[in-house]
Amino acid sequence: MALIKCTECGQEISDMAQACPKCGKPTRVAIKQKSPWGAAILNFFFWFPGYFYVGEYLLGIVFLLIVIAGTIMLCLNLNTPYGHIPWAVMALLADLLISILLAIDGYKRVEKYNQAQLKK
Ligand SMILES: [Zn+2]
């Protein structure tokens, strides 16, 4: 255990403390950091949970609806006979591209979220 200086008022506090006893400023220990890779993986596989994870609920709902619509369309297409294979391959590639973009976006959003938490 060591003593650190409060970034707000300069009071010496334990580095294990959740907040400064004098001014109440939360220490780094108390700040909950989120994992950028967690959001990236969630978004890569499912497209939307990464947004809920980082608190971007609107984007999460939008992509959830896109996933539901896409699943319904996929189910409807399963009933059609073959002959759509090039189209299916294109759709799969597009899917993969969107997965990668959403994973990167999720990663960046968590990094930004963590930065904002530290500045509070
Ligand atoms: Zn303080």
XYZ file of N, CA and C in Angstrom, residues 35-118:
252
model
N -13.088 -3.473 -21.831
C -12.116 -4.087 -22.731
C -12.455 -3.793 -24.191
N -11.544 -3.110 -24.907
C -11.787 -2.857 -26.338
C -11.938 -4.152 -27.118
N -11.135 -5.175 -26.753
C -11.208 -6.452 -27.479
C -12.530 -7.151 -27.221
N -13.095 -6.945 -26.018
C -14.401 -7.524 -25.713
C -15.444 -7.016 -26.691
N -15.464 -5.696 -26.878
C -16.427 -5.090 -27.799
C -16.148 -5.531 -29.231
N -14.864 -5.609 -29.594
C -14.496 -5.997 -30.957
C -14.995 -7.409 -31.260
N -14.786 -8.326 -30.313
C -15.191 -9.723 -30.531
C -16.715 -9.838 -30.561
N -17.391 -9.139 -29.634
C -18.858 -9.166 -29.617
C -19.422 -8.661 -30.942
N -18.845 -7.555 -31.433
C -19.338 -6.977 -32.675
C -18.979 -7.825 -33.889
N -17.820 -8.468 -33.855
C -17.409 -9.284 -34.995
C -18.378 -10.443 -35.204
N -18.764 -11.096 -34.095
C -19.610 -12.276 -34.229
C -21.102 -11.960 -34.265
N -21.516 -10.921 -33.545
C -22.967 -10.692 -33.431
C -23.414 -9.324 -33.932
N -22.478 -8.459 -34.264
C -22.747 -7.128 -34.844
C -23.259 -6.077 -33.873
N -24.045 -6.451 -32.865
C -24.632 -5.408 -32.014
C -24.240 -5.395 -30.533
N -23.882 -6.547 -29.874
C -23.711 -6.468 -28.409
C -22.578 -5.539 -27.969
N -21.593 -5.364 -28.839
C -20.482 -4.477 -28.505
C -20.950 -3.054 -28.248
N -22.005 -2.641 -28.966
C -22.538 -1.292 -28.786
C -23.271 -1.165 -27.458
N -23.984 -2.208 -27.069
C -24.641 -2.184 -25.752
C -23.574 -2.147 -24.657
N -22.510 -2.908 -24.881
C -21.406 -3.015 -23.928
C -20.805 -1.648 -23.621
N -20.694 -0.811 -24.652
C -20.053 0.492 -24.463
C -21.093 1.602 -24.230
N -22.360 1.220 -24.151
C -23.398 2.193 -23.819
C -23.991 2.916 -25.013
N -23.697 2.436 -26.246
C -24.266 3.033 -27.456
C -25.548 2.257 -27.799
N -26.601 2.535 -27.015
C -27.807 1.705 -27.126
C -28.522 1.868 -28.463
N -28.552 3.090 -28.989
C -29.253 3.329 -30.256
C -28.613 2.513 -31.384
N -27.281 2.605 -31.483
C -26.566 1.829 -32.509
C -26.762 0.330 -32.281
N -26.780 -0.068 -31.022
C -26.992 -1.472 -30.686
C -28.334 -1.956 -31.196
N -29.375 -1.150 -30.984
C -30.727 -1.526 -31.428
C -30.789 -1.558 -32.955
N -30.172 -0.544 -33.608
C -30.184 -0.494 -35.079
C -29.556 -1.771 -35.649
N -28.381 -2.146 -35.129
C -27.719 -3.330 -35.680
C -28.427 -4.624 -35.280
N -29.076 -4.609 -34.117
C -29.873 -5.777 -33.716
C -30.991 -5.998 -34.734
N -31.666 -4.900 -35.127
C -32.747 -4.995 -36.114
C -32.213 -5.473 -37.463
N -31.018 -4.975 -37.845
C -30.412 -5.406 -39.110
C -30.125 -6.906 -39.066
N -29.628 -7.382 -37.926
C -29.329 -8.815 -37.774
C -30.620 -9.631 -37.889
N -31.696 -9.158 -37.228
C -32.979 -9.880 -37.287
C -33.495 -9.913 -38.727
N -33.460 -8.752 -39.395
C -33.928 -8.673 -40.788
C -33.091 -9.587 -41.680
N -31.779 -9.570 -41.476
C -30.880 -10.400 -42.274
C -31.152 -11.885 -42.059
N -31.424 -12.251 -40.816
C -31.713 -13.655 -40.503
C -33.008 -14.097 -41.174
N -34.019 -13.233 -41.133
C -35.296 -13.565 -41.782
C -35.091 -13.740 -43.285
N -34.343 -12.802 -43.895
C -34.088 -12.885 -45.331
C -33.329 -14.162 -45.681
N -32.370 -14.521 -44.814
C -31.579 -15.723 -45.037
C -32.484 -16.961 -44.989
N -33.393 -16.994 -44.012
C -34.312 -18.127 -43.879
C -35.214 -18.235 -45.104
N -35.684 -17.100 -45.609
C -36.539 -17.114 -46.793
C -35.760 -17.621 -47.997
N -34.480 -17.231 -48.096
C -33.651 -17.632 -49.222
C -33.305 -19.107 -49.201
N -33.338 -19.709 -48.012
C -33.000 -21.122 -47.915
C -34.018 -21.975 -48.667
N -35.215 -21.453 -48.836
C -36.261 -22.196 -49.529
C -36.080 -22.183 -51.047
N -35.330 -21.207 -51.555
C -35.125 -21.139 -53.000
C -34.033 -22.136 -53.385
N -34.182 -22.774 -54.571
C -33.177 -23.750 -54.990
C -31.833 -23.082 -55.286
N -30.831 -23.905 -55.539
C -29.487 -23.393 -55.832
C -29.524 -22.507 -57.072
N -28.376 -21.984 -57.420
C -28.340 -21.059 -58.546
C -28.060 -19.665 -58.036
N -28.117 -19.518 -56.709
C -27.822 -18.222 -56.112
C -26.459 -18.240 -55.432
N -25.657 -19.219 -55.797
C -24.396 -19.382 -55.064
C -23.484 -18.152 -55.190
N -23.285 -17.574 -56.394
C -22.431 -16.376 -56.443
C -22.985 -15.265 -55.553
N -24.312 -15.142 -55.533
C -24.944 -14.135 -54.695
C -24.673 -14.436 -53.222
N -24.753 -15.720 -52.869
C -24.517 -16.131 -51.482
C -23.083 -15.833 -51.066
N -22.148 -16.071 -52.001
C -20.735 -15.805 -51.708
C -20.524 -14.311 -51.503
N -21.164 -13.505 -52.367
C -21.073 -12.047 -52.237
C -21.620 -11.604 -50.884
N -22.762 -12.178 -50.513
C -23.394 -11.816 -49.241
C -22.492 -12.186 -48.069
N -21.841 -13.342 -48.196
C -20.946 -13.807 -47.131
C -19.746 -12.865 -46.999
N -19.196 -12.450 -48.143
C -18.062 -11.534 -48.134
C -18.468 -10.186 -47.539
N -19.672 -9.708 -47.929
C -20.180 -8.453 -47.390
C -20.351 -8.571 -45.878
N -20.884 -9.720 -45.452
C -21.051 -9.997 -44.025
C -19.727 -9.886 -43.280
N -18.727 -10.528 -43.854
C -17.410 -10.559 -43.224
C -16.831 -9.152 -43.126
N -17.013 -8.382 -44.207
C -16.503 -7.007 -44.240
C -17.181 -6.165 -43.155
N -18.506 -6.297 -43.064
C -19.252 -5.542 -42.048
C -18.794 -5.972 -40.652
N -18.593 -7.280 -40.452
C -18.127 -7.792 -39.153
C -16.814 -7.133 -38.750
N -15.889 -7.055 -39.724
C -14.574 -6.477 -39.432
C -14.714 -4.987 -39.102
N -15.515 -4.273 -39.905
C -15.707 -2.836 -39.666
C -16.350 -2.580 -38.308
N -17.355 -3.377 -37.969
C -18.039 -3.199 -36.682
C -17.106 -3.540 -35.521
N -16.252 -4.533 -35.723
C -15.292 -4.904 -34.679
C -14.329 -3.742 -34.425
N -13.827 -3.145 -35.513
C -12.910 -2.001 -35.384
C -13.623 -0.830 -34.712
N -14.864 -0.581 -35.138
C -15.648 0.516 -34.578
C -15.879 0.304 -33.082
N -16.249 -0.931 -32.710
C -16.479 -1.260 -31.307
C -15.215 -1.037 -30.479
N -14.096 -1.482 -31.023
C -12.801 -1.333 -30.349
C -12.501 0.133 -30.078
N -12.679 0.962 -31.130
C -12.373 2.392 -31.007
C -13.305 3.082 -30.022
N -14.579 2.688 -30.041
C -15.543 3.308 -29.132
C -15.218 3.015 -27.671
N -14.751 1.782 -27.387
C -14.391 1.449 -26.006
C -13.147 2.241 -25.590
N -12.188 2.368 -26.504
C -10.989 3.157 -26.191
C -11.388 4.588 -25.827
N -12.307 5.164 -26.609
C -12.779 6.519 -26.356
C -13.524 6.594 -25.021
N -14.349 5.567 -24.782
C -15.106 5.483 -23.529
C -14.153 5.459 -22.335
N -13.098 4.637 -22.420
C -12.132 4.526 -21.334
C -11.408 5.850 -21.102
N -11.050 6.528 -22.191
C -10.395 7.836 -22.091
C -11.286 8.822 -21.350
N -12.577 8.820 -21.729
C -13.534 9.742 -21.123
C -13.694 9.445 -19.636
N -13.660 8.136 -19.272
C -13.790 7.760 -17.864
C -12.619 8.287 -17.050
N -11.426 8.239 -17.631
C -10.227 8.681 -16.915
C -10.250 10.191 -16.680
